[in-house]
Amino acid sequence: MTIWTDLTGVDHALRHVDVNGLRTRALQAGDGEAVVFLHGTSGHLEAFVRNIPAHSREYACHAIDMMGHGYTDGPDEPYRIPGYVRHVLGYLDACGIERAHFVGESLGGWVAARLAADHPDRVGRLTLVAPGGTVANPAVMERIKTSTRAAVETDDIDLTRKRLHLLMHDPAANVSEELVQVRHAIYHRPEFVKAIGNLLCLQEMENRTRDLLTPEQMGRIAAPTLIVWGAQNPFGDVPEAHRMNAAIPGSRLEIFGECGHWPQHEHADRFNELHLAFLEEA
């Protein structure tokens, strides 16, 4: 199992785009309508390498490191949802993209949903993969905060491995040593370590509750919406997915069995087939 060798044979470019002064890492591949992939908390664009080859045959794919994540710069302030939305919109503008389809996983789903609610003209179709942003569960927030800080503030690579294992129903089959090495290198960038408090600010109750997706916001999402959830998602129970499905008009919910927090990775073939068919719907 590998990460970057999944892209063997796929024409792609790894670029750094200036987004309103923030140097933003992006993986770009393919031509056609734009599809933007947004990862989760403390994540990075490699979360989608199992999806880019299939999607780039028909679409212009943009997997980006969001603000303050991966190898993308972050401002010296807490990373709140409105800031993430501004950064993504800035990326679209910098690349000359008027309208894109979005795939948002976890935090990325939260950001994409807020963007779709507030800027409907910029969103074609919306896919929310184990999205966050509808509840503030202290136990889950503490698990994310504690496991991430431990992996970032200690050089023990096994803590990075454990942080990735949390995401999967079957970590043995889905967490390669290469993925561990990639995330460990990111976690130990001096800039990342310095900004970890800003990055984890949404795991603090005061910040999170101010930015949660409201029923009114979800009710304003006009884009055709697909929600994909793992039945064994450790960061959100299945009823959470059903509530989001009920709140977003006309949305569709697909629950993957034997699946954790990364459906697009753990069940890449199923996800790719489902999502490409969704993008092609009239």
PDB file of C-alpha atoms in Angstrom:
ATOM      1  CA  MET A   1       0.000   0.000   0.000  1.00  0.00           C
ATOM      2  CA  THR A   2       1.309   3.423  -0.909  1.00  0.00           C
ATOM      3  CA  ILE A   3       0.161   7.011  -1.212  1.00  0.00           C
ATOM      4  CA  TRP A   4       1.928   8.803  -4.007  1.00  0.00           C
ATOM      5  CA  THR A   5       2.359   5.681  -6.130  1.00  0.00           C
ATOM      6  CA  ASP A   6      -1.447   5.606  -6.340  1.00  0.00           C
ATOM      7  CA  LEU A   7      -0.958   8.512  -8.737  1.00  0.00           C
ATOM      8  CA  THR A   8       1.410   6.622 -11.029  1.00  0.00           C
ATOM      9  CA  GLY A   9       0.223   7.137 -14.590  1.00  0.00           C
ATOM     10  CA  VAL A  10      -1.913  10.137 -13.639  1.00  0.00           C
ATOM     11  CA  ASP A  11      -0.815  13.504 -15.017  1.00  0.00           C
ATOM     12  CA  HIS A  12      -0.769  15.763 -11.976  1.00  0.00           C
ATOM     13  CA  ALA A  13       1.036  18.727 -10.495  1.00  0.00           C
ATOM     14  CA  LEU A  14       1.831  19.687  -6.941  1.00  0.00           C
ATOM     15  CA  ARG A  15       1.682  23.452  -6.792  1.00  0.00           C
ATOM     16  CA  HIS A  16       1.834  26.264  -4.276  1.00  0.00           C
ATOM     17  CA  VAL A  17      -0.789  28.914  -4.931  1.00  0.00           C
ATOM     18  CA  ASP A  18      -0.712  32.383  -3.381  1.00  0.00           C
ATOM     19  CA  VAL A  19      -4.110  32.782  -1.725  1.00  0.00           C
ATOM     20  CA  ASN A  20      -4.338  36.284  -0.301  1.00  0.00           C
ATOM     21  CA  GLY A  21      -0.791  35.992   0.974  1.00  0.00           C
ATOM     22  CA  LEU A  22      -1.091  32.401   2.264  1.00  0.00           C
ATOM     23  CA  ARG A  23       1.141  29.941   0.401  1.00  0.00           C
ATOM     24  CA  THR A  24      -1.286  27.105  -0.287  1.00  0.00           C
ATOM     25  CA  ARG A  25      -0.285  23.584  -1.352  1.00  0.00           C
ATOM     26  CA  ALA A  26      -2.541  22.015  -3.969  1.00  0.00           C
ATOM     27  CA  LEU A  27      -2.593  18.772  -5.926  1.00  0.00           C
ATOM     28  CA  GLN A  28      -4.112  19.443  -9.339  1.00  0.00           C
ATOM     29  CA  ALA A  29      -4.996  16.809 -11.933  1.00  0.00           C
ATOM     30  CA  GLY A  30      -7.324  16.424 -14.892  1.00  0.00           C
ATOM     31  CA  ASP A  31      -9.499  18.712 -16.997  1.00  0.00           C
ATOM     32  CA  GLY A  32     -13.158  19.617 -17.033  1.00  0.00           C
ATOM     33  CA  GLU A  33     -15.431  20.954 -14.327  1.00  0.00           C
ATOM     34  CA  ALA A  34     -13.573  21.672 -11.085  1.00  0.00           C
ATOM     35  CA  VAL A  35     -13.892  19.346  -8.091  1.00  0.00           C
ATOM     36  CA  VAL A  36     -12.326  20.652  -4.874  1.00  0.00           C
ATOM     37  CA  PHE A  37     -11.378  18.161  -2.136  1.00  0.00           C
ATOM     38  CA  LEU A  38     -11.125  19.412   1.476  1.00  0.00           C
ATOM     39  CA  HIS A  39      -9.644  17.256   4.276  1.00  0.00           C
ATOM     40  CA  GLY A  40     -10.312  17.059   8.025  1.00  0.00           C
ATOM     41  CA  THR A  41      -8.795  18.469  11.208  1.00  0.00           C
ATOM     42  CA  SER A  42      -4.976  18.187  11.206  1.00  0.00           C
ATOM     43  CA  GLY A  43      -5.246  16.473   7.820  1.00  0.00           C
ATOM     44  CA  HIS A  44      -3.747  17.133   4.401  1.00  0.00           C
ATOM     45  CA  LEU A  45      -4.430  16.580   0.716  1.00  0.00           C
ATOM     46  CA  GLU A  46      -3.042  13.025   0.766  1.00  0.00           C
ATOM     47  CA  ALA A  47      -6.407  11.987   2.237  1.00  0.00           C
ATOM     48  CA  PHE A  48      -7.702  11.899  -1.351  1.00  0.00           C
ATOM     49  CA  VAL A  49      -4.977  10.180  -3.347  1.00  0.00           C
ATOM     50  CA  ARG A  50      -7.185   7.095  -3.761  1.00  0.00           C
ATOM     51  CA  ASN A  51      -9.867   9.299  -5.333  1.00  0.00           C
ATOM     52  CA  ILE A  52      -7.889  11.568  -7.652  1.00  0.00           C
ATOM     53  CA  PRO A  53      -7.049   8.977 -10.358  1.00  0.00           C
ATOM     54  CA  ALA A  54     -10.687   8.017 -11.000  1.00  0.00           C
ATOM     55  CA  HIS A  55     -11.995  11.578 -10.779  1.00  0.00           C
ATOM     56  CA  SER A  56      -9.274  13.191 -12.900  1.00  0.00           C
ATOM     57  CA  ARG A  57     -10.380  11.205 -15.952  1.00  0.00           C
ATOM     58  CA  GLU A  58     -13.455  13.448 -16.196  1.00  0.00           C
ATOM     59  CA  TYR A  59     -12.835  16.427 -13.916  1.00  0.00           C
ATOM     60  CA  ALA A  60     -10.259  19.034 -12.958  1.00  0.00           C
ATOM     61  CA  CYS A  61      -9.356  17.920  -9.435  1.00  0.00           C
ATOM     62  CA  HIS A  62      -8.021  20.273  -6.774  1.00  0.00           C
ATOM     63  CA  ALA A  63      -7.047  18.679  -3.453  1.00  0.00           C
ATOM     64  CA  ILE A  64      -5.728  21.394  -1.184  1.00  0.00           C
ATOM     65  CA  ASP A  65      -4.122  21.700   2.218  1.00  0.00           C
ATOM     66  CA  MET A  66      -6.543  23.988   4.000  1.00  0.00           C
ATOM     67  CA  MET A  67      -5.476  27.077   5.937  1.00  0.00           C
ATOM     68  CA  GLY A  68      -2.785  26.218   8.496  1.00  0.00           C
ATOM     69  CA  HIS A  69      -2.826  22.519   7.569  1.00  0.00           C
ATOM     70  CA  GLY A  70      -0.320  20.340   5.746  1.00  0.00           C
ATOM     71  CA  TYR A  71       2.161  22.646   4.024  1.00  0.00           C
ATOM     72  CA  THR A  72      -0.187  25.636   3.763  1.00  0.00           C
ATOM     73  CA  ASP A  73       0.458  28.831   5.684  1.00  0.00           C
ATOM     74  CA  GLY A  74      -1.886  29.901   8.444  1.00  0.00           C
ATOM     75  CA  PRO A  75      -2.592  33.300   9.953  1.00  0.00           C
ATOM     76  CA  ASP A  76      -1.575  33.990  13.548  1.00  0.00           C
ATOM     77  CA  GLU A  77      -5.123  33.658  14.859  1.00  0.00           C
ATOM     78  CA  PRO A  78      -7.566  30.853  15.723  1.00  0.00           C
ATOM     79  CA  TYR A  79      -8.652  28.918  12.640  1.00  0.00           C
ATOM     80  CA  ARG A  80     -12.409  29.429  12.664  1.00  0.00           C
ATOM     81  CA  ILE A  81     -14.920  28.371   9.999  1.00  0.00           C
ATOM     82  CA  PRO A  82     -15.378  31.826   8.372  1.00  0.00           C
ATOM     83  CA  GLY A  83     -11.586  32.006   7.892  1.00  0.00           C
ATOM     84  CA  TYR A  84     -11.477  28.577   6.249  1.00  0.00           C
ATOM     85  CA  VAL A  85     -14.317  29.613   3.930  1.00  0.00           C
ATOM     86  CA  ARG A  86     -12.494  32.818   2.937  1.00  0.00           C
ATOM     87  CA  HIS A  87      -9.359  30.808   2.220  1.00  0.00           C
ATOM     88  CA  VAL A  88     -11.182  28.318  -0.022  1.00  0.00           C
ATOM     89  CA  LEU A  89     -12.948  31.133  -1.873  1.00  0.00           C
ATOM     90  CA  GLY A  90      -9.575  32.835  -2.287  1.00  0.00           C
ATOM     91  CA  TYR A  91      -8.178  29.637  -3.783  1.00  0.00           C
ATOM     92  CA  LEU A  92     -11.033  29.509  -6.303  1.00  0.00           C
ATOM     93  CA  ASP A  93     -10.395  33.131  -7.243  1.00  0.00           C
ATOM     94  CA  ALA A  94      -6.633  32.609  -7.542  1.00  0.00           C
ATOM     95  CA  CYS A  95      -7.234  29.688  -9.915  1.00  0.00           C
ATOM     96  CA  GLY A  96      -9.946  31.468 -11.920  1.00  0.00           C
ATOM     97  CA  ILE A  97     -12.648  29.000 -10.846  1.00  0.00           C
ATOM     98  CA  GLU A  98     -16.110  30.550 -10.806  1.00  0.00           C
ATOM     99  CA  ARG A  99     -17.956  27.449  -9.620  1.00  0.00           C
ATOM    100  CA  ALA A 100     -16.824  24.045  -8.345  1.00  0.00           C
ATOM    101  CA  HIS A 101     -18.146  20.808  -6.994  1.00  0.00           C
ATOM    102  CA  PHE A 102     -16.959  20.147  -3.453  1.00  0.00           C
ATOM    103  CA  VAL A 103     -15.958  17.027  -1.549  1.00  0.00           C
ATOM    104  CA  GLY A 104     -15.454  17.855   2.120  1.00  0.00           C
ATOM    105  CA  GLU A 105     -14.341  15.265   4.663  1.00  0.00           C
ATOM    106  CA  SER A 106     -14.871  15.921   8.403  1.00  0.00           C
ATOM    107  CA  LEU A 107     -13.769  19.547   8.987  1.00  0.00           C
ATOM    108  CA  GLY A 108     -13.685  19.919   5.204  1.00  0.00           C
ATOM    109  CA  GLY A 109     -17.366  18.985   5.086  1.00  0.00           C
ATOM    110  CA  TRP A 110     -18.154  21.589   7.711  1.00  0.00           C
ATOM    111  CA  VAL A 111     -16.332  24.227   5.658  1.00  0.00           C
ATOM    112  CA  ALA A 112     -17.901  23.129   2.370  1.00  0.00           C
ATOM    113  CA  ALA A 113     -21.405  23.112   3.853  1.00  0.00           C
ATOM    114  CA  ARG A 114     -20.966  26.628   5.257  1.00  0.00           C
ATOM    115  CA  LEU A 115     -19.584  27.791   1.905  1.00  0.00           C
ATOM    116  CA  ALA A 116     -22.581  26.270   0.096  1.00  0.00           C
ATOM    117  CA  ALA A 117     -25.016  27.966   2.481  1.00  0.00           C
ATOM    118  CA  ASP A 118     -23.411  31.410   2.221  1.00  0.00           C
ATOM    119  CA  HIS A 119     -22.090  31.384  -1.369  1.00  0.00           C
ATOM    120  CA  PRO A 120     -24.479  29.199  -3.399  1.00  0.00           C
ATOM    121  CA  ASP A 121     -23.256  30.678  -6.675  1.00  0.00           C
ATOM    122  CA  ARG A 122     -19.799  29.104  -6.146  1.00  0.00           C
ATOM    123  CA  VAL A 123     -20.997  25.524  -5.503  1.00  0.00           C
ATOM    124  CA  GLY A 124     -22.202  22.999  -8.065  1.00  0.00           C
ATOM    125  CA  ARG A 125     -22.681  19.686  -6.268  1.00  0.00           C
ATOM    126  CA  LEU A 126     -21.788  19.104  -2.623  1.00  0.00           C
ATOM    127  CA  THR A 127     -20.491  15.886  -1.093  1.00  0.00           C
ATOM    128  CA  LEU A 128     -20.091  15.739   2.686  1.00  0.00           C
ATOM    129  CA  VAL A 129     -17.949  12.823   3.867  1.00  0.00           C
ATOM    130  CA  ALA A 130     -18.338  12.109   7.598  1.00  0.00           C
ATOM    131  CA  PRO A 131     -18.835  15.867   8.003  1.00  0.00           C
ATOM    132  CA  GLY A 132     -18.398  17.686  11.273  1.00  0.00           C
ATOM    133  CA  GLY A 133     -20.009  20.870  12.421  1.00  0.00           C
ATOM    134  CA  THR A 134     -23.473  19.954  13.673  1.00  0.00           C
ATOM    135  CA  VAL A 135     -22.748  18.908  17.267  1.00  0.00           C
ATOM    136  CA  ALA A 136     -20.376  19.773  20.105  1.00  0.00           C
ATOM    137  CA  ASN A 137     -19.598  16.502  21.854  1.00  0.00           C
ATOM    138  CA  PRO A 138     -17.100  17.124  24.669  1.00  0.00           C
ATOM    139  CA  ALA A 139     -15.808  13.526  24.655  1.00  0.00           C
ATOM    140  CA  VAL A 140     -15.125  13.563  20.909  1.00  0.00           C
ATOM    141  CA  MET A 141     -13.584  17.035  21.070  1.00  0.00           C
ATOM    142  CA  GLU A 142     -11.258  15.947  23.871  1.00  0.00           C
ATOM    143  CA  ARG A 143     -10.249  12.800  21.947  1.00  0.00           C
ATOM    144  CA  ILE A 144      -9.324  14.846  18.872  1.00  0.00           C
ATOM    145  CA  LYS A 145      -7.493  17.481  20.893  1.00  0.00           C
ATOM    146  CA  THR A 146      -5.567  15.068  23.121  1.00  0.00           C
ATOM    147  CA  SER A 147      -4.549  12.606  20.400  1.00  0.00           C
ATOM    148  CA  THR A 148      -3.460  15.372  18.010  1.00  0.00           C
ATOM    149  CA  ARG A 149      -1.472  17.325  20.599  1.00  0.00           C
ATOM    150  CA  ALA A 150       0.275  14.161  21.761  1.00  0.00           C
ATOM    151  CA  ALA A 151       1.325  13.306  18.210  1.00  0.00           C
ATOM    152  CA  VAL A 152       2.454  16.865  17.437  1.00  0.00           C
ATOM    153  CA  GLU A 153       4.260  17.708  20.679  1.00  0.00           C
ATOM    154  CA  THR A 154       6.105  14.372  21.015  1.00  0.00           C
ATOM    155  CA  ASP A 155       8.557  12.966  18.488  1.00  0.00           C
ATOM    156  CA  ASP A 156       7.324   9.373  18.967  1.00  0.00           C
ATOM    157  CA  ILE A 157       6.068   8.367  15.511  1.00  0.00           C
ATOM    158  CA  ASP A 158       3.832   5.734  17.090  1.00  0.00           C
ATOM    159  CA  LEU A 159       1.618   8.554  18.394  1.00  0.00           C
ATOM    160  CA  THR A 160       1.132   9.754  14.808  1.00  0.00           C
ATOM    161  CA  ARG A 161       0.309   6.171  13.839  1.00  0.00           C
ATOM    162  CA  LYS A 162      -2.279   5.955  16.624  1.00  0.00           C
ATOM    163  CA  ARG A 163      -3.831   9.259  15.516  1.00  0.00           C
ATOM    164  CA  LEU A 164      -4.312   7.825  12.014  1.00  0.00           C
ATOM    165  CA  HIS A 165      -5.609   4.531  13.371  1.00  0.00           C
ATOM    166  CA  LEU A 166      -8.425   6.476  15.045  1.00  0.00           C
ATOM    167  CA  LEU A 167      -9.774   7.363  11.601  1.00  0.00           C
ATOM    168  CA  MET A 168     -10.192   3.816  10.315  1.00  0.00           C
ATOM    169  CA  HIS A 169     -12.405   0.856  11.000  1.00  0.00           C
ATOM    170  CA  ASP A 170      -9.632  -1.385   9.648  1.00  0.00           C
ATOM    171  CA  PRO A 171      -6.336   0.439  10.209  1.00  0.00           C
ATOM    172  CA  ALA A 172      -4.199  -2.569   9.275  1.00  0.00           C
ATOM    173  CA  ALA A 173      -5.545  -2.430   5.726  1.00  0.00           C
ATOM    174  CA  ASN A 174      -5.692   1.340   5.372  1.00  0.00           C
ATOM    175  CA  VAL A 175      -2.891   3.028   7.308  1.00  0.00           C
ATOM    176  CA  SER A 176       0.309   2.489   5.340  1.00  0.00           C
ATOM    177  CA  GLU A 177       3.702   3.301   6.796  1.00  0.00           C
ATOM    178  CA  GLU A 178       4.051   5.898   4.057  1.00  0.00           C
ATOM    179  CA  LEU A 179       0.894   7.673   5.253  1.00  0.00           C
ATOM    180  CA  VAL A 180       2.294   7.660   8.792  1.00  0.00           C
ATOM    181  CA  GLN A 181       5.587   9.136   7.592  1.00  0.00           C
ATOM    182  CA  VAL A 182       3.821  11.854   5.577  1.00  0.00           C
ATOM    183  CA  ARG A 183       1.673  12.933   8.513  1.00  0.00           C
ATOM    184  CA  HIS A 184       4.558  12.700  10.994  1.00  0.00           C
ATOM    185  CA  ALA A 185       6.631  15.052   8.830  1.00  0.00           C
ATOM    186  CA  ILE A 186       3.746  17.530   8.678  1.00  0.00           C
ATOM    187  CA  TYR A 187       3.078  17.320  12.413  1.00  0.00           C
ATOM    188  CA  HIS A 188       6.687  18.185  13.180  1.00  0.00           C
ATOM    189  CA  ARG A 189       7.098  21.184  10.923  1.00  0.00           C
ATOM    190  CA  PRO A 190       8.044  24.068  13.273  1.00  0.00           C
ATOM    191  CA  GLU A 191       5.226  26.188  11.828  1.00  0.00           C
ATOM    192  CA  PHE A 192       2.685  23.438  12.474  1.00  0.00           C
ATOM    193  CA  VAL A 193       3.837  22.857  16.045  1.00  0.00           C
ATOM    194  CA  LYS A 194       3.737  26.578  16.803  1.00  0.00           C
ATOM    195  CA  ALA A 195       0.185  26.938  15.463  1.00  0.00           C
ATOM    196  CA  ILE A 196      -1.356  23.786  16.952  1.00  0.00           C
ATOM    197  CA  GLY A 197      -3.490  25.835  19.357  1.00  0.00           C
ATOM    198  CA  ASN A 198      -4.946  27.820  16.455  1.00  0.00           C
ATOM    199  CA  LEU A 199      -5.599  24.614  14.517  1.00  0.00           C
ATOM    200  CA  LEU A 200      -7.404  22.917  17.421  1.00  0.00           C
ATOM    201  CA  CYS A 201      -9.484  25.940  18.401  1.00  0.00           C
ATOM    202  CA  LEU A 202     -12.713  24.328  17.166  1.00  0.00           C
ATOM    203  CA  GLN A 203     -12.240  21.612  19.802  1.00  0.00           C
ATOM    204  CA  GLU A 204     -12.832  24.333  22.426  1.00  0.00           C
ATOM    205  CA  MET A 205     -16.506  24.668  23.303  1.00  0.00           C
ATOM    206  CA  GLU A 206     -16.702  28.469  23.033  1.00  0.00           C
ATOM    207  CA  ASN A 207     -15.305  28.526  19.496  1.00  0.00           C
ATOM    208  CA  ARG A 208     -17.126  25.451  18.308  1.00  0.00           C
ATOM    209  CA  THR A 209     -20.596  26.475  19.417  1.00  0.00           C
ATOM    210  CA  ARG A 210     -20.251  29.848  17.681  1.00  0.00           C
ATOM    211  CA  ASP A 211     -19.365  28.157  14.386  1.00  0.00           C
ATOM    212  CA  LEU A 212     -21.702  25.144  14.400  1.00  0.00           C
ATOM    213  CA  LEU A 213     -23.888  24.696  11.336  1.00  0.00           C
ATOM    214  CA  THR A 214     -27.380  25.822  12.261  1.00  0.00           C
ATOM    215  CA  PRO A 215     -30.602  24.296  10.902  1.00  0.00           C
ATOM    216  CA  GLU A 216     -31.205  27.623   9.151  1.00  0.00           C
ATOM    217  CA  GLN A 217     -27.810  27.479   7.405  1.00  0.00           C
ATOM    218  CA  MET A 218     -28.261  23.860   6.338  1.00  0.00           C
ATOM    219  CA  GLY A 219     -31.749  24.709   5.145  1.00  0.00           C
ATOM    220  CA  ARG A 220     -30.233  27.298   2.793  1.00  0.00           C
ATOM    221  CA  ILE A 221     -28.005  24.775   1.012  1.00  0.00           C
ATOM    222  CA  ALA A 222     -29.375  24.696  -2.516  1.00  0.00           C
ATOM    223  CA  ALA A 223     -26.680  22.504  -4.086  1.00  0.00           C
ATOM    224  CA  PRO A 224     -27.564  18.854  -4.710  1.00  0.00           C
ATOM    225  CA  THR A 225     -25.991  17.177  -1.686  1.00  0.00           C
ATOM    226  CA  LEU A 226     -24.656  13.686  -1.013  1.00  0.00           C
ATOM    227  CA  ILE A 227     -23.745  12.698   2.558  1.00  0.00           C
ATOM    228  CA  VAL A 228     -21.451   9.686   3.035  1.00  0.00           C
ATOM    229  CA  TRP A 229     -21.016   8.271   6.540  1.00  0.00           C
ATOM    230  CA  GLY A 230     -19.158   5.352   8.062  1.00  0.00           C
ATOM    231  CA  ALA A 231     -21.233   3.075  10.267  1.00  0.00           C
ATOM    232  CA  GLN A 232     -18.296   2.856  12.706  1.00  0.00           C
ATOM    233  CA  ASN A 233     -17.369   6.555  12.547  1.00  0.00           C
ATOM    234  CA  PRO A 234     -15.557   7.190  15.857  1.00  0.00           C
ATOM    235  CA  PHE A 235     -16.204  10.930  15.738  1.00  0.00           C
ATOM    236  CA  GLY A 236     -19.958  10.893  15.101  1.00  0.00           C
ATOM    237  CA  ASP A 237     -22.800   8.443  15.488  1.00  0.00           C
ATOM    238  CA  VAL A 238     -25.149   7.502  12.646  1.00  0.00           C
ATOM    239  CA  PRO A 239     -28.087   9.543  14.057  1.00  0.00           C
ATOM    240  CA  GLU A 240     -25.959  12.653  13.488  1.00  0.00           C
ATOM    241  CA  ALA A 241     -25.848  11.799   9.784  1.00  0.00           C
ATOM    242  CA  HIS A 242     -29.616  11.326   9.665  1.00  0.00           C
ATOM    243  CA  ARG A 243     -30.185  14.729  11.307  1.00  0.00           C
ATOM    244  CA  MET A 244     -27.969  16.440   8.745  1.00  0.00           C
ATOM    245  CA  ASN A 245     -29.737  14.577   5.954  1.00  0.00           C
ATOM    246  CA  ALA A 246     -33.092  15.836   7.263  1.00  0.00           C
ATOM    247  CA  ALA A 247     -31.815  19.409   7.574  1.00  0.00           C
ATOM    248  CA  ILE A 248     -30.376  19.783   4.038  1.00  0.00           C
ATOM    249  CA  PRO A 249     -33.232  19.943   1.514  1.00  0.00           C
ATOM    250  CA  GLY A 250     -33.242  17.073  -0.970  1.00  0.00           C
ATOM    251  CA  SER A 251     -29.991  15.588   0.314  1.00  0.00           C
ATOM    252  CA  ARG A 252     -29.148  11.899   0.016  1.00  0.00           C
ATOM    253  CA  LEU A 253     -27.457   9.801   2.697  1.00  0.00           C
ATOM    254  CA  GLU A 254     -25.263   6.749   2.070  1.00  0.00           C
ATOM    255  CA  ILE A 255     -23.937   4.806   5.063  1.00  0.00           C
ATOM    256  CA  PHE A 256     -20.930   2.555   4.456  1.00  0.00           C
ATOM    257  CA  GLY A 257     -20.690  -0.529   6.641  1.00  0.00           C
ATOM    258  CA  GLU A 258     -17.356  -1.609   8.176  1.00  0.00           C
ATOM    259  CA  CYS A 259     -16.142   1.952   7.784  1.00  0.00           C
ATOM    260  CA  GLY A 260     -14.732   4.633  10.070  1.00  0.00           C
ATOM    261  CA  HIS A 261     -14.088   8.334   9.514  1.00  0.00           C
ATOM    262  CA  TRP A 262     -12.436   8.120   6.057  1.00  0.00           C
ATOM    263  CA  PRO A 263     -15.013   6.447   3.749  1.00  0.00           C
ATOM    264  CA  GLN A 264     -13.309   7.923   0.670  1.00  0.00           C
ATOM    265  CA  HIS A 265     -10.109   6.094   1.641  1.00  0.00           C
ATOM    266  CA  GLU A 266     -11.259   2.894   3.341  1.00  0.00           C
ATOM    267  CA  HIS A 267     -13.772   2.105   0.590  1.00  0.00           C
ATOM    268  CA  ALA A 268     -12.263   4.095  -2.255  1.00  0.00           C
ATOM    269  CA  ASP A 269     -13.670   2.011  -5.129  1.00  0.00           C
ATOM    270  CA  ARG A 270     -17.220   2.174  -3.758  1.00  0.00           C
ATOM    271  CA  PHE A 271     -16.899   5.880  -2.991  1.00  0.00           C
ATOM    272  CA  ASN A 272     -15.479   6.721  -6.416  1.00  0.00           C
ATOM    273  CA  GLU A 273     -18.241   4.872  -8.251  1.00  0.00           C
ATOM    274  CA  LEU A 274     -20.956   6.429  -6.086  1.00  0.00           C
ATOM    275  CA  HIS A 275     -19.562   9.920  -6.281  1.00  0.00           C
ATOM    276  CA  LEU A 276     -18.851   9.965  -9.994  1.00  0.00           C
ATOM    277  CA  ALA A 277     -22.414   8.818 -10.660  1.00  0.00           C
ATOM    278  CA  PHE A 278     -23.655  11.602  -8.368  1.00  0.00           C
ATOM    279  CA  LEU A 279     -21.622  14.204 -10.259  1.00  0.00           C
ATOM    280  CA  GLU A 280     -23.053  13.013 -13.550  1.00  0.00           C
ATOM    281  CA  GLU A 281     -26.703  13.245 -12.492  1.00  0.00           C
ATOM    282  CA  ALA A 282     -28.762  15.702 -14.515  1.00  0.00           C
TER     283      ALA A 282
END
